[in-house]
């Protein structure tokens, strides 16, 4: 295998690159370093870095040289930014995606796995969220990822490209920037705890989410590259936690009491999420996934000392 990871310097990308290299698989990354950084990446003889943008067809075709498998993670990752500037978001998340897809096709790569998102489900009519639940995206970002899934289905059926879209749920872990508009609630709360500031809870805190540790996401990526599963697959733990439960666990892991301030419900917030992961379980064992308190402890340690 020789894997191209687009967005390899980013939050999910860099953890995936690490695990591929640990498995002795040579990696090339294509990244424009708009949000990812070189500091996220290890120095490794089997790692090649190409700076470039997925919107640039020439750069994408160059990056495909001698590549057998593609892990496509490069994206405009902020839901908020997609709401504010849909054309800009679309140019990367649809235009860039189609560039990578087409380059995978013409270079006859054996397999392409790409980042879809739970945002595709939007405000769903039913729970739990299995892959069969109808997509009802409620942001340009969610729609863009859904369009990716449809393009992938067409390229798989009509052009025989081996493809799988992974619908990640709420990802947390080291290297997620708490200042970023995409930063999830966990990295924000940890940053608040570090500064001994109260945590802002939007609403009553009863809302639920499936929080998954980034290293488990990376594991799923590596596994998916080596499988032949098609279509789309949820990537989540199958266990949900309310925000108040999360805060309770976080406070115990940090060994610190935390003050909570309730604020108005965030506009467009989804009250409950519940995941169905049967398909993921047919791809890989999920019982070894990091439980929330272990993941939070690891993240707290990392945040206190990022160089370790
Ligand atoms: C994610 C997206 C969001 C998108 C939604 C639907 C991220 C970071 N957010 O939201 O933009 O619309 O999927 O696909 O990916 N919360 C607080 N206090 C805070 C921050 C968050 O109480 O300081 C609450 C939120 O109101 C929410 C929960 O925590 O109920 C989780 O929030 P977040 O981490 O932003 O993820 P999603 O709501 O799943």
JSON list of C-alpha atoms in Angstrom, two decimals, residues 93-220:
[
{"chain": "A", "resi": 93, "resn": "UNK", "atom": "CA", "xyz": [-16.18, 20.46, -0.09]},
{"chain": "A", "resi": 94, "resn": "UNK", "atom": "CA", "xyz": [-17.78, 19.65, -3.43]},
{"chain": "A", "resi": 95, "resn": "UNK", "atom": "CA", "xyz": [-15.36, 20.98, -6.09]},
{"chain": "A", "resi": 96, "resn": "UNK", "atom": "CA", "xyz": [-12.29, 19.71, -4.23]},
{"chain": "A", "resi": 97, "resn": "UNK", "atom": "CA", "xyz": [-13.98, 16.43, -3.42]},
{"chain": "A", "resi": 98, "resn": "UNK", "atom": "CA", "xyz": [-14.83, 15.79, -7.07]},
{"chain": "A", "resi": 99, "resn": "UNK", "atom": "CA", "xyz": [-11.22, 16.57, -8.05]},
{"chain": "A", "resi": 100, "resn": "UNK", "atom": "CA", "xyz": [-9.95, 13.91, -5.64]},
{"chain": "A", "resi": 101, "resn": "UNK", "atom": "CA", "xyz": [-12.63, 11.46, -6.77]},
{"chain": "A", "resi": 102, "resn": "UNK", "atom": "CA", "xyz": [-11.86, 11.94, -10.45]},
{"chain": "A", "resi": 103, "resn": "UNK", "atom": "CA", "xyz": [-8.10, 11.71, -9.87]},
{"chain": "A", "resi": 104, "resn": "UNK", "atom": "CA", "xyz": [-8.67, 8.44, -7.96]},
{"chain": "A", "resi": 105, "resn": "UNK", "atom": "CA", "xyz": [-10.67, 7.16, -10.91]},
{"chain": "A", "resi": 106, "resn": "UNK", "atom": "CA", "xyz": [-8.22, 8.07, -13.68]},
{"chain": "A", "resi": 107, "resn": "UNK", "atom": "CA", "xyz": [-5.23, 6.91, -11.64]},
{"chain": "A", "resi": 108, "resn": "UNK", "atom": "CA", "xyz": [-7.05, 3.65, -10.96]},
{"chain": "A", "resi": 109, "resn": "UNK", "atom": "CA", "xyz": [-6.38, 3.68, -7.23]},
{"chain": "A", "resi": 110, "resn": "UNK", "atom": "CA", "xyz": [-7.53, 0.51, -5.51]},
{"chain": "A", "resi": 111, "resn": "UNK", "atom": "CA", "xyz": [-9.62, 2.28, -2.88]},
{"chain": "A", "resi": 112, "resn": "UNK", "atom": "CA", "xyz": [-10.75, 5.70, -1.69]},
{"chain": "A", "resi": 113, "resn": "UNK", "atom": "CA", "xyz": [-12.13, 6.33, 1.81]},
{"chain": "A", "resi": 114, "resn": "UNK", "atom": "CA", "xyz": [-13.43, 9.81, 2.59]},
{"chain": "A", "resi": 115, "resn": "UNK", "atom": "CA", "xyz": [-14.77, 11.82, 5.51]},
{"chain": "A", "resi": 116, "resn": "UNK", "atom": "CA", "xyz": [-18.52, 12.14, 5.42]},
{"chain": "A", "resi": 117, "resn": "UNK", "atom": "CA", "xyz": [-20.26, 13.44, 8.54]},
{"chain": "A", "resi": 118, "resn": "UNK", "atom": "CA", "xyz": [-23.13, 12.95, 10.97]},
{"chain": "A", "resi": 119, "resn": "UNK", "atom": "CA", "xyz": [-24.12, 16.46, 9.83]},
{"chain": "A", "resi": 120, "resn": "UNK", "atom": "CA", "xyz": [-25.69, 14.69, 6.83]},
{"chain": "A", "resi": 121, "resn": "UNK", "atom": "CA", "xyz": [-28.54, 13.53, 9.09]},
{"chain": "A", "resi": 122, "resn": "UNK", "atom": "CA", "xyz": [-29.30, 17.12, 10.16]},
{"chain": "A", "resi": 123, "resn": "UNK", "atom": "CA", "xyz": [-32.62, 17.12, 12.01]},
{"chain": "A", "resi": 124, "resn": "UNK", "atom": "CA", "xyz": [-33.67, 13.54, 11.44]},
{"chain": "A", "resi": 125, "resn": "UNK", "atom": "CA", "xyz": [-37.26, 12.30, 11.55]},
{"chain": "A", "resi": 126, "resn": "UNK", "atom": "CA", "xyz": [-36.26, 9.21, 13.53]},
{"chain": "A", "resi": 127, "resn": "UNK", "atom": "CA", "xyz": [-33.71, 7.79, 15.94]},
{"chain": "A", "resi": 128, "resn": "UNK", "atom": "CA", "xyz": [-31.46, 5.88, 16.28]},
{"chain": "A", "resi": 129, "resn": "UNK", "atom": "CA", "xyz": [-29.38, 7.10, 13.40]},
{"chain": "A", "resi": 130, "resn": "UNK", "atom": "CA", "xyz": [-28.58, 4.17, 11.17]},
{"chain": "A", "resi": 131, "resn": "UNK", "atom": "CA", "xyz": [-27.21, 4.74, 7.69]},
{"chain": "A", "resi": 132, "resn": "UNK", "atom": "CA", "xyz": [-30.73, 4.04, 6.37]},
{"chain": "A", "resi": 133, "resn": "UNK", "atom": "CA", "xyz": [-32.23, 7.10, 8.09]},
{"chain": "A", "resi": 134, "resn": "UNK", "atom": "CA", "xyz": [-33.05, 9.72, 5.50]},
{"chain": "A", "resi": 135, "resn": "UNK", "atom": "CA", "xyz": [-30.53, 12.55, 5.23]},
{"chain": "A", "resi": 136, "resn": "UNK", "atom": "CA", "xyz": [-32.03, 15.93, 6.11]},
{"chain": "A", "resi": 137, "resn": "UNK", "atom": "CA", "xyz": [-29.03, 18.24, 6.30]},
{"chain": "A", "resi": 138, "resn": "UNK", "atom": "CA", "xyz": [-29.65, 21.62, 7.92]},
{"chain": "A", "resi": 139, "resn": "UNK", "atom": "CA", "xyz": [-26.43, 23.41, 6.93]},
{"chain": "A", "resi": 140, "resn": "UNK", "atom": "CA", "xyz": [-24.53, 23.85, 3.67]},
{"chain": "A", "resi": 141, "resn": "UNK", "atom": "CA", "xyz": [-21.78, 21.76, 5.28]},
{"chain": "A", "resi": 142, "resn": "UNK", "atom": "CA", "xyz": [-24.16, 18.84, 5.90]},
{"chain": "A", "resi": 143, "resn": "UNK", "atom": "CA", "xyz": [-25.52, 19.14, 2.38]},
{"chain": "A", "resi": 144, "resn": "UNK", "atom": "CA", "xyz": [-22.02, 19.20, 0.88]},
{"chain": "A", "resi": 145, "resn": "UNK", "atom": "CA", "xyz": [-21.14, 15.98, 2.71]},
{"chain": "A", "resi": 146, "resn": "UNK", "atom": "CA", "xyz": [-24.39, 14.42, 1.50]},
{"chain": "A", "resi": 147, "resn": "UNK", "atom": "CA", "xyz": [-23.57, 15.42, -2.07]},
{"chain": "A", "resi": 148, "resn": "UNK", "atom": "CA", "xyz": [-20.16, 13.73, -1.54]},
{"chain": "A", "resi": 149, "resn": "UNK", "atom": "CA", "xyz": [-21.99, 10.53, -0.59]},
{"chain": "A", "resi": 150, "resn": "UNK", "atom": "CA", "xyz": [-24.09, 10.71, -3.75]},
{"chain": "A", "resi": 151, "resn": "UNK", "atom": "CA", "xyz": [-21.10, 11.38, -6.00]},
{"chain": "A", "resi": 152, "resn": "UNK", "atom": "CA", "xyz": [-19.32, 8.45, -4.38]},
{"chain": "A", "resi": 153, "resn": "UNK", "atom": "CA", "xyz": [-22.30, 6.16, -4.98]},
{"chain": "A", "resi": 154, "resn": "UNK", "atom": "CA", "xyz": [-22.34, 7.16, -8.65]},
{"chain": "A", "resi": 155, "resn": "UNK", "atom": "CA", "xyz": [-18.58, 6.70, -9.13]},
{"chain": "A", "resi": 156, "resn": "UNK", "atom": "CA", "xyz": [-18.80, 3.31, -7.41]},
{"chain": "A", "resi": 157, "resn": "UNK", "atom": "CA", "xyz": [-21.63, 2.04, -9.60]},
{"chain": "A", "resi": 158, "resn": "UNK", "atom": "CA", "xyz": [-20.84, 3.67, -12.92]},
{"chain": "A", "resi": 159, "resn": "UNK", "atom": "CA", "xyz": [-17.04, 3.84, -12.87]},
{"chain": "A", "resi": 160, "resn": "UNK", "atom": "CA", "xyz": [-16.19, 0.94, -10.54]},
{"chain": "A", "resi": 161, "resn": "UNK", "atom": "CA", "xyz": [-14.21, 2.97, -8.02]},
{"chain": "A", "resi": 162, "resn": "UNK", "atom": "CA", "xyz": [-14.01, 1.24, -4.61]},
{"chain": "A", "resi": 163, "resn": "UNK", "atom": "CA", "xyz": [-15.36, 3.84, -2.18]},
{"chain": "A", "resi": 164, "resn": "UNK", "atom": "CA", "xyz": [-16.51, 4.20, 1.41]},
{"chain": "A", "resi": 165, "resn": "UNK", "atom": "CA", "xyz": [-17.77, 7.34, 3.19]},
{"chain": "A", "resi": 166, "resn": "UNK", "atom": "CA", "xyz": [-17.31, 7.47, 6.96]},
{"chain": "A", "resi": 167, "resn": "UNK", "atom": "CA", "xyz": [-19.91, 9.49, 8.85]},
{"chain": "A", "resi": 168, "resn": "UNK", "atom": "CA", "xyz": [-18.02, 10.72, 11.89]},
{"chain": "A", "resi": 169, "resn": "UNK", "atom": "CA", "xyz": [-20.01, 11.77, 14.96]},
{"chain": "A", "resi": 170, "resn": "UNK", "atom": "CA", "xyz": [-18.72, 14.16, 17.67]},
{"chain": "A", "resi": 171, "resn": "UNK", "atom": "CA", "xyz": [-14.94, 13.77, 17.52]},
{"chain": "A", "resi": 172, "resn": "UNK", "atom": "CA", "xyz": [-12.69, 14.97, 20.35]},
{"chain": "A", "resi": 173, "resn": "UNK", "atom": "CA", "xyz": [-9.05, 14.57, 21.27]},
{"chain": "A", "resi": 174, "resn": "UNK", "atom": "CA", "xyz": [-5.57, 16.09, 21.13]},
{"chain": "A", "resi": 175, "resn": "UNK", "atom": "CA", "xyz": [-4.87, 18.75, 18.47]},
{"chain": "A", "resi": 176, "resn": "UNK", "atom": "CA", "xyz": [-8.44, 20.01, 18.24]},
{"chain": "A", "resi": 177, "resn": "UNK", "atom": "CA", "xyz": [-8.11, 23.74, 18.52]},
{"chain": "A", "resi": 178, "resn": "UNK", "atom": "CA", "xyz": [-10.58, 25.11, 21.12]},
{"chain": "A", "resi": 179, "resn": "UNK", "atom": "CA", "xyz": [-10.56, 28.49, 19.33]},
{"chain": "A", "resi": 180, "resn": "UNK", "atom": "CA", "xyz": [-11.60, 27.02, 15.99]},
{"chain": "A", "resi": 181, "resn": "UNK", "atom": "CA", "xyz": [-15.22, 27.56, 14.96]},
{"chain": "A", "resi": 182, "resn": "UNK", "atom": "CA", "xyz": [-15.45, 23.80, 14.48]},
{"chain": "A", "resi": 183, "resn": "UNK", "atom": "CA", "xyz": [-14.15, 23.00, 17.95]},
{"chain": "A", "resi": 184, "resn": "UNK", "atom": "CA", "xyz": [-16.58, 20.77, 19.71]},
{"chain": "A", "resi": 185, "resn": "UNK", "atom": "CA", "xyz": [-17.98, 21.24, 23.16]},
{"chain": "A", "resi": 186, "resn": "UNK", "atom": "CA", "xyz": [-15.31, 19.07, 24.81]},
{"chain": "A", "resi": 187, "resn": "UNK", "atom": "CA", "xyz": [-12.31, 21.12, 23.72]},
{"chain": "A", "resi": 188, "resn": "UNK", "atom": "CA", "xyz": [-14.16, 24.31, 24.67]},
{"chain": "A", "resi": 189, "resn": "UNK", "atom": "CA", "xyz": [-15.03, 22.97, 28.12]},
{"chain": "A", "resi": 190, "resn": "UNK", "atom": "CA", "xyz": [-11.47, 21.79, 28.76]},
{"chain": "A", "resi": 191, "resn": "UNK", "atom": "CA", "xyz": [-10.12, 25.18, 27.83]},
{"chain": "A", "resi": 192, "resn": "UNK", "atom": "CA", "xyz": [-12.60, 26.76, 30.30]},
{"chain": "A", "resi": 193, "resn": "UNK", "atom": "CA", "xyz": [-11.67, 24.34, 33.07]},
{"chain": "A", "resi": 194, "resn": "UNK", "atom": "CA", "xyz": [-7.98, 25.13, 32.57]},
{"chain": "A", "resi": 195, "resn": "UNK", "atom": "CA", "xyz": [-8.74, 28.81, 33.02]},
{"chain": "A", "resi": 196, "resn": "UNK", "atom": "CA", "xyz": [-11.02, 28.07, 36.01]},
{"chain": "A", "resi": 197, "resn": "UNK", "atom": "CA", "xyz": [-13.93, 29.67, 34.18]},
{"chain": "A", "resi": 198, "resn": "UNK", "atom": "CA", "xyz": [-17.56, 28.50, 34.38]},
{"chain": "A", "resi": 199, "resn": "UNK", "atom": "CA", "xyz": [-18.86, 26.24, 31.62]},
{"chain": "A", "resi": 200, "resn": "UNK", "atom": "CA", "xyz": [-21.64, 27.66, 29.43]},
{"chain": "A", "resi": 201, "resn": "UNK", "atom": "CA", "xyz": [-24.31, 25.09, 28.83]},
{"chain": "A", "resi": 202, "resn": "UNK", "atom": "CA", "xyz": [-26.75, 25.96, 26.07]},
{"chain": "A", "resi": 203, "resn": "UNK", "atom": "CA", "xyz": [-30.15, 24.84, 27.40]},
{"chain": "A", "resi": 204, "resn": "UNK", "atom": "CA", "xyz": [-30.74, 22.43, 30.27]},
{"chain": "A", "resi": 205, "resn": "UNK", "atom": "CA", "xyz": [-27.80, 20.14, 29.45]},
{"chain": "A", "resi": 206, "resn": "UNK", "atom": "CA", "xyz": [-30.03, 17.11, 28.82]},
{"chain": "A", "resi": 207, "resn": "UNK", "atom": "CA", "xyz": [-29.06, 17.03, 25.12]},
{"chain": "A", "resi": 208, "resn": "UNK", "atom": "CA", "xyz": [-27.17, 13.88, 24.15]},
{"chain": "A", "resi": 209, "resn": "UNK", "atom": "CA", "xyz": [-24.26, 13.20, 21.84]},
{"chain": "A", "resi": 210, "resn": "UNK", "atom": "CA", "xyz": [-22.03, 10.28, 20.84]},
{"chain": "A", "resi": 211, "resn": "UNK", "atom": "CA", "xyz": [-18.49, 11.47, 21.59]},
{"chain": "A", "resi": 212, "resn": "UNK", "atom": "CA", "xyz": [-15.71, 9.51, 19.88]},
{"chain": "A", "resi": 213, "resn": "UNK", "atom": "CA", "xyz": [-11.98, 9.77, 20.56]},
{"chain": "A", "resi": 214, "resn": "UNK", "atom": "CA", "xyz": [-9.91, 10.86, 17.57]},
{"chain": "A", "resi": 215, "resn": "UNK", "atom": "CA", "xyz": [-7.56, 7.85, 17.80]},
{"chain": "A", "resi": 216, "resn": "UNK", "atom": "CA", "xyz": [-10.56, 5.55, 17.33]},
{"chain": "A", "resi": 217, "resn": "UNK", "atom": "CA", "xyz": [-11.56, 7.58, 14.28]},
{"chain": "A", "resi": 218, "resn": "UNK", "atom": "CA", "xyz": [-8.02, 7.08, 12.94]},
{"chain": "A", "resi": 219, "resn": "UNK", "atom": "CA", "xyz": [-8.29, 3.33, 13.61]},
{"chain": "A", "resi": 220, "resn": "UNK", "atom": "CA", "xyz": [-11.54, 3.20, 11.65]}
]
